[in-house]
Coordinates of C-alpha atoms in Angstrom, one line a residue:
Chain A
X442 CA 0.0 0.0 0.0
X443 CA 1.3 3.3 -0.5
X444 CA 0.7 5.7 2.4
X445 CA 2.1 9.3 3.5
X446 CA 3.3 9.8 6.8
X447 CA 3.8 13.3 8.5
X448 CA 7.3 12.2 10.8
X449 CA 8.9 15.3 12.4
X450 CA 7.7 17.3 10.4
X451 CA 8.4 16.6 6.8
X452 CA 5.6 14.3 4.7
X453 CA 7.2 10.7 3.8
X454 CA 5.8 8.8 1.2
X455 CA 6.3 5.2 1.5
X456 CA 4.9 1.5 0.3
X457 CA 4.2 -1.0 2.7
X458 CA 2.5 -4.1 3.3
X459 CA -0.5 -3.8 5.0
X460 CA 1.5 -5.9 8.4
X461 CA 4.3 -3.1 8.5
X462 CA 4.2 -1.4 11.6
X463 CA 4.3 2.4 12.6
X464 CA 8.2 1.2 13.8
X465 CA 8.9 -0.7 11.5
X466 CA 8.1 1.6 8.8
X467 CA 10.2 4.5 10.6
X468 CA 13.3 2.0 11.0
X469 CA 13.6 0.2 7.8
X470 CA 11.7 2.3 5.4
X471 CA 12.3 6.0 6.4
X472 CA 15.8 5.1 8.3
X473 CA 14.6 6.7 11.4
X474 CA 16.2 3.6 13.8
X475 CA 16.6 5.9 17.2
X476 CA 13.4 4.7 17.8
X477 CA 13.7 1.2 19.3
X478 CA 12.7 -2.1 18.9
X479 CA 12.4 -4.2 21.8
X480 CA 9.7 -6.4 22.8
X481 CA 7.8 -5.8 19.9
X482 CA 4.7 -6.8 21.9
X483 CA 3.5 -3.6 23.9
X484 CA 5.6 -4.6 27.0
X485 CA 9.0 -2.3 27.3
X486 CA 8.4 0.5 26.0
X487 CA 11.4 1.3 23.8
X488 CA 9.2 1.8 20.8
X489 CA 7.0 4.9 22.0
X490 CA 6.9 8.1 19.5
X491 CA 4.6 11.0 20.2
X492 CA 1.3 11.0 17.5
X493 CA -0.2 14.0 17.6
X494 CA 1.6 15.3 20.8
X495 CA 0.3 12.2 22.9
X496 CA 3.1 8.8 23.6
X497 CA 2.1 6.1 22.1
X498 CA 3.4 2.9 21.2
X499 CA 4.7 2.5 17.2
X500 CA 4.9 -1.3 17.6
X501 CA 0.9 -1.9 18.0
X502 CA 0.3 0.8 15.9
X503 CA -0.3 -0.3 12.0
X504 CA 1.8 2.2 9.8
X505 CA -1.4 2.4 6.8
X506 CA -3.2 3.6 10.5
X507 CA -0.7 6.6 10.9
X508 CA -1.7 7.8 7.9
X509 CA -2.8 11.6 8.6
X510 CA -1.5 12.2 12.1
X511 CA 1.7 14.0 13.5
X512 CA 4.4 11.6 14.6
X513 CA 7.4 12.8 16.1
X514 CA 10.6 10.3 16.9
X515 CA 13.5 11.3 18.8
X516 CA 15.1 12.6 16.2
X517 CA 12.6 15.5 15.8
X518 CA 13.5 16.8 18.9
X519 CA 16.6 18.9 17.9
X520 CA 18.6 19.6 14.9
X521 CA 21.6 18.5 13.9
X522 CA 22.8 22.4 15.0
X523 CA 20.1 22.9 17.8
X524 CA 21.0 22.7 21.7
X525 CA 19.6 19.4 22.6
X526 CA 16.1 19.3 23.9
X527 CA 16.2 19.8 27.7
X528 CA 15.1 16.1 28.6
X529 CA 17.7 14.9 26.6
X530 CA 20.6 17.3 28.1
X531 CA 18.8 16.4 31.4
X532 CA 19.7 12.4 30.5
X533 CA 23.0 13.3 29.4
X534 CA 23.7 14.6 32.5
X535 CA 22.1 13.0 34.9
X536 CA 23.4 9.5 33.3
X537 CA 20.0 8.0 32.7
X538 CA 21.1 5.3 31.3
X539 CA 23.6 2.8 30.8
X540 CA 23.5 0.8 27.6
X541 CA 21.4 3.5 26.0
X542 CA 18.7 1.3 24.7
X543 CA 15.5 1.8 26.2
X544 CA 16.7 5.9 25.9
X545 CA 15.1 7.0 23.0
X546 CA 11.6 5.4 24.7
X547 CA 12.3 6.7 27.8
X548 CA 13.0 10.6 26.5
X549 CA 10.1 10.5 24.7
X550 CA 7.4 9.0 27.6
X551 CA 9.5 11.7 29.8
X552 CA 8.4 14.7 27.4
X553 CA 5.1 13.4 27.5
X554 CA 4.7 12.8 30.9
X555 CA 6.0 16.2 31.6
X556 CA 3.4 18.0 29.2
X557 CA 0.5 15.9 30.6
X558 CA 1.3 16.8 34.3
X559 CA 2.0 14.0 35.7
X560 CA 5.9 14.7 36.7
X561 CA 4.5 16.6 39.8
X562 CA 6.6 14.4 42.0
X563 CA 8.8 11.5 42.3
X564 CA 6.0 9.1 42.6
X565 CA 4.2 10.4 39.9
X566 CA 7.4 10.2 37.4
X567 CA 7.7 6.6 38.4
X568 CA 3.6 5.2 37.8
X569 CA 3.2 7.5 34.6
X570 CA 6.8 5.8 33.2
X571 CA 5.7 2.6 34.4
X572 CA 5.6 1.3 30.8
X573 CA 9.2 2.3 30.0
X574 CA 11.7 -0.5 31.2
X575 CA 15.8 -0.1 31.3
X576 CA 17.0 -3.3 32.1
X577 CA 20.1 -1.9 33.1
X578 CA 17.9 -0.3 36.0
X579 CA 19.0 3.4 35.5
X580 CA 15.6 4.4 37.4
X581 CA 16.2 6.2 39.8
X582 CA 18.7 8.5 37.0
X583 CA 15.7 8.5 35.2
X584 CA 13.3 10.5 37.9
X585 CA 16.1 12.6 38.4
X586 CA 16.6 13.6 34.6
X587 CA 13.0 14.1 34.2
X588 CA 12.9 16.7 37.3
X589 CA 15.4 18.1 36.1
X590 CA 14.2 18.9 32.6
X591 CA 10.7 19.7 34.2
X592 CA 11.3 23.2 35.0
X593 CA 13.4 23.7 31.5
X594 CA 9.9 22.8 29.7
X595 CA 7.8 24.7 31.4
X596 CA 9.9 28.1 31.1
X597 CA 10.6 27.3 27.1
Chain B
X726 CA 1.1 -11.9 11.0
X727 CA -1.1 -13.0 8.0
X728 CA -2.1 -10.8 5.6
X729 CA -5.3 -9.0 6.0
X730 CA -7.9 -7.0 4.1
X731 CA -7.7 -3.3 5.4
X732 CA -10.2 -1.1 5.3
X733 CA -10.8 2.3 7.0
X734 CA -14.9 3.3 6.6
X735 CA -15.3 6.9 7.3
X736 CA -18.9 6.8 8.9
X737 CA -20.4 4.0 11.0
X738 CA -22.6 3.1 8.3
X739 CA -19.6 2.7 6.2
X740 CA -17.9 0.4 9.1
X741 CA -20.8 -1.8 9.6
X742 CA -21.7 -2.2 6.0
X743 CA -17.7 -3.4 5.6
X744 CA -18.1 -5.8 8.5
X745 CA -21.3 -7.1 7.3
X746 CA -19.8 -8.3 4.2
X747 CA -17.0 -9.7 5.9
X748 CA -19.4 -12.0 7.9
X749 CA -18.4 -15.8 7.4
X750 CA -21.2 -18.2 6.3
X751 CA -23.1 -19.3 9.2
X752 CA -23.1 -23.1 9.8
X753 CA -23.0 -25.6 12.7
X754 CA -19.9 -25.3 15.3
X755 CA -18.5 -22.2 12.6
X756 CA -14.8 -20.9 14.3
X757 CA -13.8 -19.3 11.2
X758 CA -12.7 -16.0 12.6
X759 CA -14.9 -12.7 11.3
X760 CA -13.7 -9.3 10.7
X761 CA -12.4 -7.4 13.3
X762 CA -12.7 -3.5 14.1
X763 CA -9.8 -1.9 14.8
X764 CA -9.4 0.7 17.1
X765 CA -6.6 1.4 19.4
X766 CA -4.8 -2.0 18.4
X767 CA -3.6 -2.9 21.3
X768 CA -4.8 -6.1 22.4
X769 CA -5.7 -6.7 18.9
X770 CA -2.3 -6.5 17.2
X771 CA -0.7 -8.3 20.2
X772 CA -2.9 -11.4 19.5
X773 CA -2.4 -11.4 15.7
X774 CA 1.8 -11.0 16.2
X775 CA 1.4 -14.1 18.9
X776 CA 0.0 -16.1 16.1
X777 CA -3.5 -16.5 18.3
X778 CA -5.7 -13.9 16.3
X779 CA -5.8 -14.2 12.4
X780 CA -8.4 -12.3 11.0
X781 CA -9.4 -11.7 7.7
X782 CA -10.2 -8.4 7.4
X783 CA -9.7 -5.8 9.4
X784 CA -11.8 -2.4 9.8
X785 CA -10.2 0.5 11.2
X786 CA -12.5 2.7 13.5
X787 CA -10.4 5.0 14.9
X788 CA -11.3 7.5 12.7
X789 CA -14.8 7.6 13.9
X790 CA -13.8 9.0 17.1
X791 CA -15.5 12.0 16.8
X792 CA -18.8 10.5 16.7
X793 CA -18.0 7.8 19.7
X794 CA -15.6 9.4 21.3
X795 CA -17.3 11.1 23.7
X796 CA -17.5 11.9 27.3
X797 CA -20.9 13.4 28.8
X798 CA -22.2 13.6 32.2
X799 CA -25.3 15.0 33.6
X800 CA -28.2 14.2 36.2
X801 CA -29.2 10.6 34.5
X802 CA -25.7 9.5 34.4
X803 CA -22.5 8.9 32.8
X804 CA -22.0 8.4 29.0
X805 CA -18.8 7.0 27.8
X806 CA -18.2 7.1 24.2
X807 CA -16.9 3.7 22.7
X808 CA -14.0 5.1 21.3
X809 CA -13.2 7.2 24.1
X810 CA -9.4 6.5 25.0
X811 CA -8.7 5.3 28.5
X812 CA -6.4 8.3 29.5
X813 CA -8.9 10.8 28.3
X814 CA -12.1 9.0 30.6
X815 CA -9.5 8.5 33.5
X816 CA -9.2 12.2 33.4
X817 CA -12.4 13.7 32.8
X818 CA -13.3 15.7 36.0
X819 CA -16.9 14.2 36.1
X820 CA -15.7 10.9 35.8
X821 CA -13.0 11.7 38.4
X822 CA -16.1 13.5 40.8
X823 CA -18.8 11.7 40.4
X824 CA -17.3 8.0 39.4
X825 CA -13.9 7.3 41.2
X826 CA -14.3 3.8 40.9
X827 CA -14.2 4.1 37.0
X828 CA -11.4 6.7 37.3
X829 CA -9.8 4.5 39.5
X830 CA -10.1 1.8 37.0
X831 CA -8.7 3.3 34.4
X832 CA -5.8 5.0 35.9
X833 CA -4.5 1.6 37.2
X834 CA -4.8 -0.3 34.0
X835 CA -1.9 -0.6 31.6
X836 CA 0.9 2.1 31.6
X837 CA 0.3 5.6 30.2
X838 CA 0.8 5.0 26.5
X839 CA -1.7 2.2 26.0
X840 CA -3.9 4.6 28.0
X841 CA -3.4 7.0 25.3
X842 CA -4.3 4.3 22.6
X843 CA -6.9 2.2 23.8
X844 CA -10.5 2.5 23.3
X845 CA -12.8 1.8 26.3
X846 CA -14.4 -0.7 24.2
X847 CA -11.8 -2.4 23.1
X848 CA -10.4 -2.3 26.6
X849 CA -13.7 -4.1 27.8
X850 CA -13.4 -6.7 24.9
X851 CA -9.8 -7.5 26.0
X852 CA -9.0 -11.2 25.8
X853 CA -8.3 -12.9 28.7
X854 CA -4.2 -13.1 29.6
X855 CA -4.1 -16.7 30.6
X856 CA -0.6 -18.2 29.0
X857 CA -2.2 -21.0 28.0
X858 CA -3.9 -19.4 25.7
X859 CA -1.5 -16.8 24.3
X860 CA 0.9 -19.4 23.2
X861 CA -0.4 -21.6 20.6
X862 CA 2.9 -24.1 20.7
X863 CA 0.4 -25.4 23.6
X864 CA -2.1 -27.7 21.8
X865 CA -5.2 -27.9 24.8
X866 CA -6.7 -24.7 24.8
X867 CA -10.8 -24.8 24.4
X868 CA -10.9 -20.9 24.1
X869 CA -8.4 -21.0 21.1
X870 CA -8.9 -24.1 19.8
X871 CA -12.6 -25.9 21.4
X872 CA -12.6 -29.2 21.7
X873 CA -8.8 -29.4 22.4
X874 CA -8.8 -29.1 26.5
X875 CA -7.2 -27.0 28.9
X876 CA -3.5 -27.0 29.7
X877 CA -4.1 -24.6 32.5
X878 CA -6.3 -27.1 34.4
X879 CA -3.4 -28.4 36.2
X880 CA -0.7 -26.0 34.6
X881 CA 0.5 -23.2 36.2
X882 CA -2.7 -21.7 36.8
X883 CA -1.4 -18.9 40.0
X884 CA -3.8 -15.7 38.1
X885 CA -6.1 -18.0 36.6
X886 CA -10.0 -17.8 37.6
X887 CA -12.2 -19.2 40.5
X888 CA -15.0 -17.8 40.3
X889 CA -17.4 -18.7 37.2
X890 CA -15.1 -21.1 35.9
X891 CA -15.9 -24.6 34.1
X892 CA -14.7 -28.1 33.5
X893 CA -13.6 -26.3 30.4
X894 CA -11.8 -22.9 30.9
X895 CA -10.4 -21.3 34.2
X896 CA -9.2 -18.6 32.0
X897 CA -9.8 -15.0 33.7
X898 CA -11.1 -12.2 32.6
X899 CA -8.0 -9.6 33.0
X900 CA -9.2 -6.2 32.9
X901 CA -10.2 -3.4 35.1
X902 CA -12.7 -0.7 33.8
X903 CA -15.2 -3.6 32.8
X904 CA -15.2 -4.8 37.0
X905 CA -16.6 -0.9 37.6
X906 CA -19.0 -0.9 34.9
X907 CA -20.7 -4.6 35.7
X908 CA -21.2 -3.3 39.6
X909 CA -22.5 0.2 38.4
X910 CA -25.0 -1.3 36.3
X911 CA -23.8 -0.2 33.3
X912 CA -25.8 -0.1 29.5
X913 CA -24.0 -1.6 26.6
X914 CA -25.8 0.6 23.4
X915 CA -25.3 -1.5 20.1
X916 CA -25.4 -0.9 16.2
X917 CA -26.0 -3.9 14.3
X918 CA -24.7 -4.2 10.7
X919 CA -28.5 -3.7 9.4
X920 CA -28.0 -0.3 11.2
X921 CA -30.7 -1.5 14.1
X922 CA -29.7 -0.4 17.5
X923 CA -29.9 -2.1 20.8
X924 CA -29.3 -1.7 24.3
X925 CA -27.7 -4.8 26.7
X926 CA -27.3 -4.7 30.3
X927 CA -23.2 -4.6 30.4
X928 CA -23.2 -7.8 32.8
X929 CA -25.1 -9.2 29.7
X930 CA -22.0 -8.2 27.5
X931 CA -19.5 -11.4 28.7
X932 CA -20.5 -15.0 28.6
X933 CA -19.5 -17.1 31.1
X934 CA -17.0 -20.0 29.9
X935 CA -19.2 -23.1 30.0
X936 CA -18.7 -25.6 27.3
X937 CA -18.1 -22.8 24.7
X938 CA -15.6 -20.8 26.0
X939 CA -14.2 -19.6 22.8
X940 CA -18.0 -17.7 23.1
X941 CA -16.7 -14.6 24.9
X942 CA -19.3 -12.2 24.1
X943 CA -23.2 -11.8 23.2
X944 CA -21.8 -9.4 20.5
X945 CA -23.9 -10.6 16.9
X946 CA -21.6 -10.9 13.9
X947 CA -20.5 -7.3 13.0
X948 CA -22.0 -5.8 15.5
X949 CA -20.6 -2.5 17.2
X950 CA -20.3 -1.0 20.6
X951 CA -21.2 2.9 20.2
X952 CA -21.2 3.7 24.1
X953 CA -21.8 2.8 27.6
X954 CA -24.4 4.4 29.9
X955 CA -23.7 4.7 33.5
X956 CA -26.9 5.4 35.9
X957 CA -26.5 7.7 38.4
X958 CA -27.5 7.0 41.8
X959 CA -26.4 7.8 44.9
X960 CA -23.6 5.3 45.4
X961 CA -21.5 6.4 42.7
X962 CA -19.7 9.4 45.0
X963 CA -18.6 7.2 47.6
X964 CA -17.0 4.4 45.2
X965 CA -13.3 3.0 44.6
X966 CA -11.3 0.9 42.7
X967 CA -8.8 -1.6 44.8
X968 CA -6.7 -3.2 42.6
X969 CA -3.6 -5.9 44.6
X970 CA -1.0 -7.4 41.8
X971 CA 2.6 -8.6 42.0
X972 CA 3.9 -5.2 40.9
X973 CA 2.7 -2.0 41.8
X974 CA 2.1 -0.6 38.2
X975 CA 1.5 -2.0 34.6
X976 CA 0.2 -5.3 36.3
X977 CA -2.6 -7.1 36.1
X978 CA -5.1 -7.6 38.9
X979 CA -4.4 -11.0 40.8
X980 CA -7.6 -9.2 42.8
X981 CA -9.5 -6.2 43.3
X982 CA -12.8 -4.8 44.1
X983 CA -15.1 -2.4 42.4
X984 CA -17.8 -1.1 45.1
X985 CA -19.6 1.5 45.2
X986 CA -21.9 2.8 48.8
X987 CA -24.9 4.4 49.3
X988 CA -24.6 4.7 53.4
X989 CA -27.7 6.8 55.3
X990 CA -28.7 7.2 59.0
X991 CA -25.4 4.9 59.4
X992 CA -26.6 2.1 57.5
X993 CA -26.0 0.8 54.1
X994 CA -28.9 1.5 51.9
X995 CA -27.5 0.0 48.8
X996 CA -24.2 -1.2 47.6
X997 CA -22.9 -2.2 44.6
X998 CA -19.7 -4.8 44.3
X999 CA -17.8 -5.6 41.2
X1000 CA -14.7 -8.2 41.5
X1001 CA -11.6 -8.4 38.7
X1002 CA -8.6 -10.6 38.6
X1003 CA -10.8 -13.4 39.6
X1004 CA -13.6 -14.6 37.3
X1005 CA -14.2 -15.2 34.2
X1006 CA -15.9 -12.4 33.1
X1007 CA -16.6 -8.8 34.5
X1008 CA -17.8 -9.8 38.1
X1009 CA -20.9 -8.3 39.9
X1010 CA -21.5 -10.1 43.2
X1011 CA -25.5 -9.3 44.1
X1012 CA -24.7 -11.9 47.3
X1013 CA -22.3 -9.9 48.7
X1014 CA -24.6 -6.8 48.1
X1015 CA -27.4 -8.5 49.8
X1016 CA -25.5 -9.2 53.0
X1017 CA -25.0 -5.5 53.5
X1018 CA -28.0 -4.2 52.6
X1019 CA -29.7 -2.4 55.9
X1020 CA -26.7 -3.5 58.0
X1021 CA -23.9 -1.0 59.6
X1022 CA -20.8 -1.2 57.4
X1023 CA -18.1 -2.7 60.0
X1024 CA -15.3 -5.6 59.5
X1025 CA -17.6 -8.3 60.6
X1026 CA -20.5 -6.9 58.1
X1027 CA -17.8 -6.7 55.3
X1028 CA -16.5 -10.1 56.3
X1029 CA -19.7 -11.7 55.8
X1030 CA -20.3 -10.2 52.6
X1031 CA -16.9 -11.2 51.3
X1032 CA -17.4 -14.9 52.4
X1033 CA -20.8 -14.8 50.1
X1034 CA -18.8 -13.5 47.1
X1035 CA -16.7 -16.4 47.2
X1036 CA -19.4 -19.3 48.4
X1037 CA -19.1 -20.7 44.8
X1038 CA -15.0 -20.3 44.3
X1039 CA -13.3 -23.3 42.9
X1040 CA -9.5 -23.4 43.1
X1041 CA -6.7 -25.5 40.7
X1042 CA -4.1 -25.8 42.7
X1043 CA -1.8 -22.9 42.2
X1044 CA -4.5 -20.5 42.5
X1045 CA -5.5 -22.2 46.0
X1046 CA -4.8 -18.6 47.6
X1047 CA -7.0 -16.4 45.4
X1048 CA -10.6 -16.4 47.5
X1049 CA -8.8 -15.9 50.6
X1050 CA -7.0 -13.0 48.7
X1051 CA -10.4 -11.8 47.0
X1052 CA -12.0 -12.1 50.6
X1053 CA -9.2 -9.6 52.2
X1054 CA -9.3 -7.0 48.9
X1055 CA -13.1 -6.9 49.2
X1056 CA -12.9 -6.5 52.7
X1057 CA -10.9 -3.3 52.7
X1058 CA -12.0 -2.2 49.9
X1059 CA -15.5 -1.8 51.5
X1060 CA -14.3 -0.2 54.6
X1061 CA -12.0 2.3 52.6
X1062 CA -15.5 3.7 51.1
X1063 CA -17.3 3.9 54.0
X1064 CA -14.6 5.9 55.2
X1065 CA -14.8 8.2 52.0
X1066 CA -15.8 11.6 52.4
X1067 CA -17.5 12.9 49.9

């Protein structure tokens, strides 16, 4: 099927079997591969893009089904000659992670969470980032970075 | 995956017209799966990557949000578009006022971006989690393939059902929202693909397992949920949502407790009890309701009606712990909302 998706910005036309997935089709048809797959079945996380300015998951979303919305992967979030956005500085320097994997998933749930208030306070960033796992168990990192980009956000 | 037909109807007209000719032939013991409405995918897709779910076609009705989608309250009740997305209902500040236990519900189900995705009907129409059953490399599973048997049966069956279970499933119904609606008394409003409407009590919705449980639902061929109707009364203030599971978030209930009070002159005028994580289907227990009825709400009343919601529990083995565990959940669960103040 050929189909036109709106990623960071810029219309992509593609063709795609009907199967392909929203990641898939940003990893191996439009070369976007910072978002990640890992589970490939709704459980980790690593896969989550923003569609429409809401996180959701690309791997359970059908690409032909993304057809007409607003996707943004974490390589929308700053040019290659832009200042990082602050959640990812905040990562960087809070050392969020540890393999780097999960990352991209994480970053983007964390941007969400912060523009649906519900980073109000360490407990909050932990249940509404429930659905991002880092096997390498940078957690607590994580709640740091994402109080520490909170304030950034809401100032920019 | 197997290939599909995909189609994407941009009125409900359109959608039940495509699902209508996507209706198998009818004959005796048909399994041949039907068409499937997409919405937020993500139970859905899940089943179709896991090999469980193949269906031929499916029909894409997200884009009919804006004419199921929505969220209205007022003095009659609670109406709760079908396509409504669980984040969005979790949030509404009438939902959050006037129906915590849905709120509840919602807000501890899933994680945050299969909030965002799923539709509250297809969250009700969620299949069951039972391993048995998601992995087809096991050959006995009546629900996926009837007729074959039931692995679980003396599997590892620790979050599997006790309550309206059969000789042939012990599969549990996994969700949350669906708990709050069956004790509320919830309204199920239908379109069939003739365009007919119709209206089902919501504890009408589920079947229970029996000797067909690959039967879920009293759903006709192609038919869609538009919305679900909440009554108002005065129970629904004072209500809650009491969910216990291995981990504290994106879990799965192994119990919890939907009930909703209507306490006057120190007395329980009416109460209204859902159970999850523990039945078969969305759970409404009218014998733990009646044992509260006209009594003062203490632990030895709650007690009481906790050991008449599980009077009929059977256990496998593994699950040996669960009515002892649904006893305790309902039990604070009703003390915690006669506590409320609202």
């Amino acid at each position: 099927m050929d189909i036109t998706l709106k990623v960071n910005g810029t219309e992509r036309r593609l063709a795609v079997d009907v199967r392909t997935t929203l990641l898939d089709a940003l990893r191996e048809h439009l070369d976007l591969t910072g978002t990640k797959k890992g589970c490939d079945l709704g459980q980790c996380g690593a896969c989550t893009v923003l569609m429409d300015g809401q996180r959701v998951l690309s791997c359970f979303t059908l690409a032909v089904a993304a057809e007409g919305t607003e996707i943004t992967t974490i390589e929308g979030l700053a040019g290659e000659e832009d200042p990082l956005h602050p959640m990812q500085q905040a990562f960087l320097e809070q050392d969020a992670y540890q393999c780097g994997y999960c990352t991209p998933g994480q970053i983007m749930a964390a941007i969400a969470c912060v523009h649906e208030g519900h980073a109000n306070s360490d407990d909050e960033i932990r249940e509404y980032m429930s659905g991002n796992l880092c096997r390498c168990g940078a957690y607590p990192k994580i709640v740091a970075a994402v109080r520490q980009a909170k304030p950034l956000m809401e100032r920019a | 995956m197997r290939p599909f037909l995909y189609e994407q109807p941009a009125s409900t007209p359109e959608a039940i017209g495509a699902a209508a000719r996507h209706v198998p032939p009818h004959g005796e013991g048909r399994i041949q799966a039907p068409a499937q409405y997409l919405a937020g995918g993500t139970n859905l897709l899940d089943l179709m990557k896991i090999g469980v779910s193949h269906p031929p076609a499916l029909i894409n009705i997200g884009p009919l949000r804006a004419e199921h989608g929505a969220i209205e309250a007022d003095a009659s009740g609670l109406r709760l578009g079908a396509l409504a997305r669980m984040a969005e209902a979790a949030e509404h500040p009438a939902v959050l006022r006037d129906y915590p236990a849905i709120a509840q519900a919602l807000r501890l189900a899933a994680n945050q971006q299969l909030r965002n995705m799923a539709s509250l009907a297809g969250n009700v129409l969620q299949r069951t989690r039972c391993n048995y059953f998601r992995d087809p490399s096991w050959h006995a599973c009546n629900k996926r393939e009837p007729g074959t048997g039931c692995a679980a049966m003396e599997g590892i069956n620790r979050r599997l059902a006790v309550l309206g279970v059969s000789d042939h499933c012990i599969a549990n119904y996994p969700g949350d929202l669906a708990n709050a609606l069956a004790a509320l008394g919830a309204e199920v409003d239908l379109v069939a693909p003739d365009g007919t409407g119709r209206s089902i009590a919501f504890e009408d919705l589920h079947r229970l397992p029996g000797d067909t449980p690959h039967l879920e639902t009293t759903l006709r061929p192609g038919e869609l949920i538009t919305r679900f109707r909440v009554p108002a009364g005065p129970w629904t203030r004072r209500s809650l949502y009491l969910k216990v599971r291995d981990r504290e978030s994106f879990e799965f209930a192994l119990a919890s407790a939907a009930v909703a009070l209507d306490i006057g002159g120190g007395v329980v005028r009416d109460a209204r009890i859902g159970l999850g994580g523990l039945a078969a289907k969305p759970w409404r227990s009218r014998e733990a309701e009646a044992v509260l009825k006209g009594r003062r709400l203490d632990e030895a009343a709650a007690g009481e009606a906790a050991e008449a919601a599980f009077r009929t529990a059977v256990t496998h083995g593994d699950n040996a712990f669960k009515p002892e565990l649904g006893r305790r959940t309902l039990v604070r669960a009703l003390l915690q909302a006669a506590e409320m103040e609202i």
